[in-house]
Tab-separated table of C-alpha atoms in Angstrom:
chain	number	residue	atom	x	y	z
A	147	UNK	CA	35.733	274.187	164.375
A	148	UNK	CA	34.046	277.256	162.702
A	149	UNK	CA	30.037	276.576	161.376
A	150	UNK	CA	31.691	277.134	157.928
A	151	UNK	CA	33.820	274.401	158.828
A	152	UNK	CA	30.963	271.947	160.688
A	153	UNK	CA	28.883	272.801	157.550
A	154	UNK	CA	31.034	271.451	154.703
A	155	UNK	CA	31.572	268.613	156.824
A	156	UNK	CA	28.039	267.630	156.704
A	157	UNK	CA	27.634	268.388	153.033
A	158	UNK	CA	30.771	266.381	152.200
A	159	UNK	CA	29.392	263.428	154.326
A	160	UNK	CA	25.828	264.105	152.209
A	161	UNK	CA	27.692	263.505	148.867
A	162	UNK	CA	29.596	260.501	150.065
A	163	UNK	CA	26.587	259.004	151.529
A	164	UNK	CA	24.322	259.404	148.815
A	165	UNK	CA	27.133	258.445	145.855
A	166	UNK	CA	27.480	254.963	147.888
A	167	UNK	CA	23.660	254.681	147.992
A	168	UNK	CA	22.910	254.854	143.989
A	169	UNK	CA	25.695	252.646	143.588
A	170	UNK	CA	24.329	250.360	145.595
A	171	UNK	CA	21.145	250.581	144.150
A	172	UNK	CA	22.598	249.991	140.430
A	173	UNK	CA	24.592	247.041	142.034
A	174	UNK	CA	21.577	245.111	142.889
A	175	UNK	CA	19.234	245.964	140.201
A	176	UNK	CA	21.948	244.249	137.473
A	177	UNK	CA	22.743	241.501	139.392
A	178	UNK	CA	18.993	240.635	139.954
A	179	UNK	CA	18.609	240.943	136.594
A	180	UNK	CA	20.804	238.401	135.572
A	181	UNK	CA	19.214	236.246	138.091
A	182	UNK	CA	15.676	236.330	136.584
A	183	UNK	CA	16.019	235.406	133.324
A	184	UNK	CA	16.706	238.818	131.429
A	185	UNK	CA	13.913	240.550	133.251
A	186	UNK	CA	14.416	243.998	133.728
A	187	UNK	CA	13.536	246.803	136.198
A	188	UNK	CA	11.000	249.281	135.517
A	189	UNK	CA	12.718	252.609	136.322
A	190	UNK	CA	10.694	255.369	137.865
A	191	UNK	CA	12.463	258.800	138.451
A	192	UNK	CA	10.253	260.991	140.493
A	193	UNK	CA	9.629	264.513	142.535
A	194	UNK	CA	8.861	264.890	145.927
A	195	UNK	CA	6.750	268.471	146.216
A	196	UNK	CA	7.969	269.079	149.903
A	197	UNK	CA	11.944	268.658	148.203
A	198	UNK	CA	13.241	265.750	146.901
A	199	UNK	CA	12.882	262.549	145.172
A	200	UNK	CA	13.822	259.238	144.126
A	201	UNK	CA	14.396	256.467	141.613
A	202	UNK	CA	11.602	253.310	142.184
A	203	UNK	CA	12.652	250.122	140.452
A	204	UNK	CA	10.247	247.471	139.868
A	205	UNK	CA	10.835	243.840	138.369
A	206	UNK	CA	7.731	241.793	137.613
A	207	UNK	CA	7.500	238.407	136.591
A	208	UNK	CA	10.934	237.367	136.362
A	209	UNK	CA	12.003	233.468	136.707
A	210	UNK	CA	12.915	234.145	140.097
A	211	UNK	CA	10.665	237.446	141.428
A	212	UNK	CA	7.214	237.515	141.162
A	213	UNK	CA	7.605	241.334	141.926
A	214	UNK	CA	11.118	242.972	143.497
A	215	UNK	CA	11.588	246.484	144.171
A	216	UNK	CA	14.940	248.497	144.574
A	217	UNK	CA	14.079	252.094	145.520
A	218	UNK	CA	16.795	254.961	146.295
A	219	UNK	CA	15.013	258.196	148.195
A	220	UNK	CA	16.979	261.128	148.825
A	221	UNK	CA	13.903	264.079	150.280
A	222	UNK	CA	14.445	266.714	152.781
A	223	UNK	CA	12.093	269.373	154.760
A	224	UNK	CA	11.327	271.406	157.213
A	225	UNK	CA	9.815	269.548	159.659
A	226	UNK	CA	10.975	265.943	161.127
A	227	UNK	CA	8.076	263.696	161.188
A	228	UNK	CA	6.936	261.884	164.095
A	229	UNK	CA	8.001	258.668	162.804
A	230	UNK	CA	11.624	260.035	163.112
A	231	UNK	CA	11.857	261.409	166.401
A	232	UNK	CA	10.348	258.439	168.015
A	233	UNK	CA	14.300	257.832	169.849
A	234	UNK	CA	15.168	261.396	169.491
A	235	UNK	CA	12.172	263.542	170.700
A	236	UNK	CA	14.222	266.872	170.777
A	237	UNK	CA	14.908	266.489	167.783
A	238	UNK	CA	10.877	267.402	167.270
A	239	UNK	CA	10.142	270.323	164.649
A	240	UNK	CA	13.951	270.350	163.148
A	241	UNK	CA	14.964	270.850	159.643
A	242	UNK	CA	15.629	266.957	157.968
A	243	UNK	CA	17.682	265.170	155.366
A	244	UNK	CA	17.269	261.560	154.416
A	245	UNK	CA	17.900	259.239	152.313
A	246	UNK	CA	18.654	255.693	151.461
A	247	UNK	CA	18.352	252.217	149.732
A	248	UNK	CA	15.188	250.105	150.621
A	249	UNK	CA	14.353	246.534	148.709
A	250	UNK	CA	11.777	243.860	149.018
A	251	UNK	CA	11.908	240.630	146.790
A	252	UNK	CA	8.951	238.518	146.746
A	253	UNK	CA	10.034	235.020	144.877
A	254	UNK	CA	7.135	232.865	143.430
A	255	UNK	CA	8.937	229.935	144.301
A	256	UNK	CA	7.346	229.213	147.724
A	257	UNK	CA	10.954	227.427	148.766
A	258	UNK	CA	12.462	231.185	148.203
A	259	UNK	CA	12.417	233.397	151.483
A	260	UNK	CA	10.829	236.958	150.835
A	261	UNK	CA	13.813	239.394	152.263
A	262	UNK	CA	14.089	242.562	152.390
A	263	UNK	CA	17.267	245.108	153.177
A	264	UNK	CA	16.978	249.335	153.414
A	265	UNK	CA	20.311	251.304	154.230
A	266	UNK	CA	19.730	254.918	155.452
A	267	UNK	CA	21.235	257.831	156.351
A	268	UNK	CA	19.873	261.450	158.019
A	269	UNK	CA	20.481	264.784	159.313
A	270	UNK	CA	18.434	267.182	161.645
A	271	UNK	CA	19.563	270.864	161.701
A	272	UNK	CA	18.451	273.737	163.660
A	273	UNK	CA	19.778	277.399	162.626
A	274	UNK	CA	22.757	278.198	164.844
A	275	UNK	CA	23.609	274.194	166.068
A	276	UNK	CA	25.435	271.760	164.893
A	277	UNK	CA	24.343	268.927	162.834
A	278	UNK	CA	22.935	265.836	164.060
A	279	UNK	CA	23.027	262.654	162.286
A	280	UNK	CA	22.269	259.085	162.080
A	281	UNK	CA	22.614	255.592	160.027
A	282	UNK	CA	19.773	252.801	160.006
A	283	UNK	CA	19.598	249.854	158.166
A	284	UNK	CA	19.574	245.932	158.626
A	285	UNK	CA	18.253	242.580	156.493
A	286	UNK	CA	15.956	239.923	157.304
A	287	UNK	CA	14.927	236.503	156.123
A	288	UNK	CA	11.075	235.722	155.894
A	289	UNK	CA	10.632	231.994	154.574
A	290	UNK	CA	7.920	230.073	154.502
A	291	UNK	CA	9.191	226.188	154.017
A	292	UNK	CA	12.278	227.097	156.317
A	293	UNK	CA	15.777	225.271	155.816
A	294	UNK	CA	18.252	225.175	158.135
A	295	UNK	CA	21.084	225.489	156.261
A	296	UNK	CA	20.379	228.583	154.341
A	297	UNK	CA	19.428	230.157	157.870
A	298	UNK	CA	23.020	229.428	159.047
A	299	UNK	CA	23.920	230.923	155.835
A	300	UNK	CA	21.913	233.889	156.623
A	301	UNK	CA	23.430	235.109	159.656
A	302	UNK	CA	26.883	233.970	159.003
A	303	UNK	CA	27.065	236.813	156.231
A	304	UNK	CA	25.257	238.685	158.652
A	305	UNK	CA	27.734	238.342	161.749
A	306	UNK	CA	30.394	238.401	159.030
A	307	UNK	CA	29.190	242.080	158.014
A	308	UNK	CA	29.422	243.007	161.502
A	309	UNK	CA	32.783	241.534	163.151
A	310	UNK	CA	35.238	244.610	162.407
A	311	UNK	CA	33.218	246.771	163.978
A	312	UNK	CA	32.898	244.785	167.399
A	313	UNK	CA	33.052	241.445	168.605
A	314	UNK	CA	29.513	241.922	170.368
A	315	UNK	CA	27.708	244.147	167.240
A	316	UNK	CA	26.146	240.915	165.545
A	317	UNK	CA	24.533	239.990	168.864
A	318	UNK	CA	23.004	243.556	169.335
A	319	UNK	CA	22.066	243.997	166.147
A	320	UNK	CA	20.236	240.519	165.572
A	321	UNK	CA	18.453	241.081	169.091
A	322	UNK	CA	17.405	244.604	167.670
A	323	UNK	CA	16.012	242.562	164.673
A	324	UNK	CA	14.182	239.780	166.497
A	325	UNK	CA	12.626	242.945	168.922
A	326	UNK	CA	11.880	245.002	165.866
A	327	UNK	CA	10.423	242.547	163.317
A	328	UNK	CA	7.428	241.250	165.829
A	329	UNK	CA	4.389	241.084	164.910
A	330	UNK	CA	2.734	241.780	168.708
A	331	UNK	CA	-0.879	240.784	167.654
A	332	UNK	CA	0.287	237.372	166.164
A	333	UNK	CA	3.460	236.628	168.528
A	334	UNK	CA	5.657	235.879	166.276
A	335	UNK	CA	8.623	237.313	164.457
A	336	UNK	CA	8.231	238.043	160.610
A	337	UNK	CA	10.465	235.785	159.475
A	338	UNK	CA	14.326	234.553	160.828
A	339	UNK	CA	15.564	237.727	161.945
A	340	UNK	CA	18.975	238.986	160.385
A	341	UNK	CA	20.016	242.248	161.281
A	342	UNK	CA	18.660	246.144	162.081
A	343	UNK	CA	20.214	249.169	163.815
A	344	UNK	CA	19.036	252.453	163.775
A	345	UNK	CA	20.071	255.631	165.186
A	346	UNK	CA	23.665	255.138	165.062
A	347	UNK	CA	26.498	257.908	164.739
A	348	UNK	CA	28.888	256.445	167.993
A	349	UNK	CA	32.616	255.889	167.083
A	350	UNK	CA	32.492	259.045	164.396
A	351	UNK	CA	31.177	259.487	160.979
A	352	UNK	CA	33.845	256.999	159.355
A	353	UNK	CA	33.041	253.701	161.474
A	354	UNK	CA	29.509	254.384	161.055
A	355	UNK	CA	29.850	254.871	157.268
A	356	UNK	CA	31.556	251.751	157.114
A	357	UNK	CA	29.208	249.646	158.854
A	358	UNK	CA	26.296	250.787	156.685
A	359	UNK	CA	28.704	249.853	153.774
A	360	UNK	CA	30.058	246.203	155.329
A	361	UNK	CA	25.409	246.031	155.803
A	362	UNK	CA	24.918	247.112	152.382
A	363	UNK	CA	27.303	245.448	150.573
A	364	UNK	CA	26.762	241.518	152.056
A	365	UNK	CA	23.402	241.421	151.285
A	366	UNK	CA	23.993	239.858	147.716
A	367	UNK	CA	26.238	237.189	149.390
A	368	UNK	CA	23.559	236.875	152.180
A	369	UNK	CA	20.393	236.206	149.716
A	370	UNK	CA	21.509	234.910	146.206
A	371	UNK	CA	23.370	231.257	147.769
A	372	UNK	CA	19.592	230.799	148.927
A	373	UNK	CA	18.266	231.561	145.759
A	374	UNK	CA	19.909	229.438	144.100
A	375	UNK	CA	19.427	226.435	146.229
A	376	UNK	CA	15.949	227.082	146.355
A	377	UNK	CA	14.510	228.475	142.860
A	378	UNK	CA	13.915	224.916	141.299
A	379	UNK	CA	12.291	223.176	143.943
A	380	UNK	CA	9.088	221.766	142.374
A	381	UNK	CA	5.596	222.999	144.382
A	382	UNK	CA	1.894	222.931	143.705
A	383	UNK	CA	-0.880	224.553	144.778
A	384	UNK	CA	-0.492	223.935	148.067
A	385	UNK	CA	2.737	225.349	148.640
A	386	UNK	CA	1.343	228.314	146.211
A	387	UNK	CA	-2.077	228.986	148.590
A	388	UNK	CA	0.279	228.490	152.028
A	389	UNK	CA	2.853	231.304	150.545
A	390	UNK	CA	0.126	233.677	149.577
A	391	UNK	CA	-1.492	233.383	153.348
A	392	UNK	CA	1.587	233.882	154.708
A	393	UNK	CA	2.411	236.737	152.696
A	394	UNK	CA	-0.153	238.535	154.808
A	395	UNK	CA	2.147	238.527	157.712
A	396	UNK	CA	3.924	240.829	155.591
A	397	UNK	CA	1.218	243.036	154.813
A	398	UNK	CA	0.503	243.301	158.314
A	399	UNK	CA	3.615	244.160	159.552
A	400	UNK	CA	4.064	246.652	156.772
A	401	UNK	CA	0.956	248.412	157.446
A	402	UNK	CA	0.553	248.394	161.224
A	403	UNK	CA	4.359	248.570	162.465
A	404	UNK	CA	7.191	249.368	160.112
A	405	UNK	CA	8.829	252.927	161.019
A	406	UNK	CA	10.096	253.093	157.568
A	407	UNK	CA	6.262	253.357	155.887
A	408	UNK	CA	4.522	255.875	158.770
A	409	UNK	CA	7.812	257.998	157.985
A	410	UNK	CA	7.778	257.889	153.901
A	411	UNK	CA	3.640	258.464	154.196
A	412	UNK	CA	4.136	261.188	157.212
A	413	UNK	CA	6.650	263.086	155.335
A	414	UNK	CA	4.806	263.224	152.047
A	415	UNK	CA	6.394	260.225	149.845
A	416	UNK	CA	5.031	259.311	147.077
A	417	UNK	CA	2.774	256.769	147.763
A	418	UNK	CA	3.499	254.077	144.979
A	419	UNK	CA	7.114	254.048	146.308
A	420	UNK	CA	6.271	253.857	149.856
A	421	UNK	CA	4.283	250.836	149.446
A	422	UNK	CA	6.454	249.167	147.019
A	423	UNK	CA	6.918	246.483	149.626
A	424	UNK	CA	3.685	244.828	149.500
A	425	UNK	CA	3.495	241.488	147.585
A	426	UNK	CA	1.471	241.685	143.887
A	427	UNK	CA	-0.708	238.450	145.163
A	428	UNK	CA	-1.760	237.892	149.125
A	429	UNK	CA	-4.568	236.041	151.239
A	430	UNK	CA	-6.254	235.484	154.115
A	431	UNK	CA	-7.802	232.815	155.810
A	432	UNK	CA	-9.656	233.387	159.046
A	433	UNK	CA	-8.902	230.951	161.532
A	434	UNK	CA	-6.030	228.810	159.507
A	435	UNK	CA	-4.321	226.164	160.863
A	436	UNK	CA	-1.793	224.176	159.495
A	437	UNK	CA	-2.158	220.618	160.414
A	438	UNK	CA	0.634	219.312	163.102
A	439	UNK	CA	2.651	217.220	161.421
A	440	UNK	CA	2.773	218.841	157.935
A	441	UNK	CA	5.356	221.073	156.258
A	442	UNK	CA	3.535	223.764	156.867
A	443	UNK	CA	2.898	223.486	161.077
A	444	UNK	CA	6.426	222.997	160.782
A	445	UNK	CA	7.277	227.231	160.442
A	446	UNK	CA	5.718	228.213	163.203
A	447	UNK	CA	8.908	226.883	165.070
A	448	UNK	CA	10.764	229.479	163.450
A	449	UNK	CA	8.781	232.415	164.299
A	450	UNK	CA	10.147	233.172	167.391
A	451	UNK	CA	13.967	234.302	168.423
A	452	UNK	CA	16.745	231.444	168.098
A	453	UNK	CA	20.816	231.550	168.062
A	454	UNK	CA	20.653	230.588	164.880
A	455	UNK	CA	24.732	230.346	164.965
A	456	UNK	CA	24.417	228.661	168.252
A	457	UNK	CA	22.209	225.666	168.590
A	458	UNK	CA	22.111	224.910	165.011
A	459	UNK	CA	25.787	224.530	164.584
């Protein structure tokens, strides 16, 4: 194949890639918005100065989101940054491409699970080589009065997502999950795990494409059944104060570990994007402990890897 050739290869797979991604994006945003009561996203179009931009979407104060953001990046350079060459260090120093889908919902019911879900897609190119590229993604579950059913739920949709591409794919990728989203200073997982990949391009463009679309597209059927189970439970202040302590779990994990936020802040995001994540309201309590037999105690059960499909079932 000529470089003319390998070149509008990549730029066709570019276009694809990206016209999937804002669809996605505009998919999610509506039907959120009929979920909360005829709140609406904030949109936020912006520039990147290195190349680039995005569209940040931001619902506040909806019946079911305390906050929610929806935010589609598509930036490019000249340098990778460190946070992207982590699994590919010859990749140092090469030309880059990326973009993708990120959300984080943060319910104020304290019976609705925080989740979160990004879809991604980039190229490295050096003058004279051929392109190299690579899908990430994934979604995970962070409640904080766990049930077991909508767990199940969870990671049926999840394994569901995954079973045309390979009868062992759900196990990998929920492994990768439970391994990824750790919080090494607490010992303990962020939430119930779910799904994550990264670096993938084995099998050829088209089964990778598809996966990121089977990920992308079951989220919806993954989170709203909880939702709705879950948005009417009656709480107080108790279940209020444990949510907003356990929120900074989140925080934590956001700020000290997450590949996605040292890349967007090493590659010159913007900033109010980047952090879009965080929750509008946390705490902290030094030295916390929920007593043992109460609701609360009860979580910490959860915080560590489980075959959720397996023993529960």
């Amino acid at each position: 194949m000529s470089d003319a050739d390998d070149s509008h290869a990549i730029q066709t797979a570019k276009s694809r890639v990206r016209s999937y991604l804002v669809d996605l994006q505009e998919r999610i945003t509506l039907t959120m918005e009929a979920h909360n009561g005829g709140a609406l996203f904030s949109r936020d179009v912006w520039a990147r100065p290195g190349g680039g931009g995005g569209d940040s979407r931001v619902l506040r104060n909806g019946s079911v989101l305390e906050q929610g953001g929806v935010g589609f990046s598509h930036v490019f350079g000249d340098h990778l940054p460190p946070a992207a060459t982590v699994a590919r260090p010859e990749l140092a120093g090469a030309s880059f491409e990326a973009m993708g889908v990120s959300l984080v919902f943060h319910p104020h019911n304290p019976y609705v699970p925080t989740t979160h879900m990004n879809v991604r897609f980039f190229v490295a190119e050096r003058p004279g080589q051929e392109a190299v590229w690579w899908f990430g993604g994934g979604f995970d579950l962070t409640p904080y009065y766990p049930f077991d059913q909508d767990i199940i739920h969870w990671h049926q949709i999840a394994r569901n997502a995954c079973q045309p591409f390979g009868d062992t794919i759900y196990a990998d990728y929920k492994a990768w999950c439970d391994r990824y989203f750790f919080l090494k200073h607490r010992q303990e997982t962020r939430g119930v795990g779910g799904l994550f990949f990264d670096d993938l391009n084995s099998g050829g463009f088209e089964r990778c494409f598809s996966l990121l679309q089977s990920v992308g597209n079951s989220f919806l059927d993954a989170y709203l059944p909880i939702v709705e189970r879950r948005c009417h439970e009656p709480f107080g202040e108790r279940e209020r104060q444990f949510q907003l302590y356990r929120r900074g779990r989140y925080v934590e994990f956001n700020l000290v570990f997450d590949r996605g936020t040292l890349f967007g802040l090493q590659s010159g995001g913007r900033t109010e994007s980047i952090l879009m994540s965080l929750p509008p309201l946390v705490r902290w309590e030094y030295g916390f402990e929920p007593a043992g037999s109460s609701a609360e105690a009860k979580l910490a059960d959860y915080l560590r890897p489980r075959d959720w499909l397996g023993e529960l079932t």
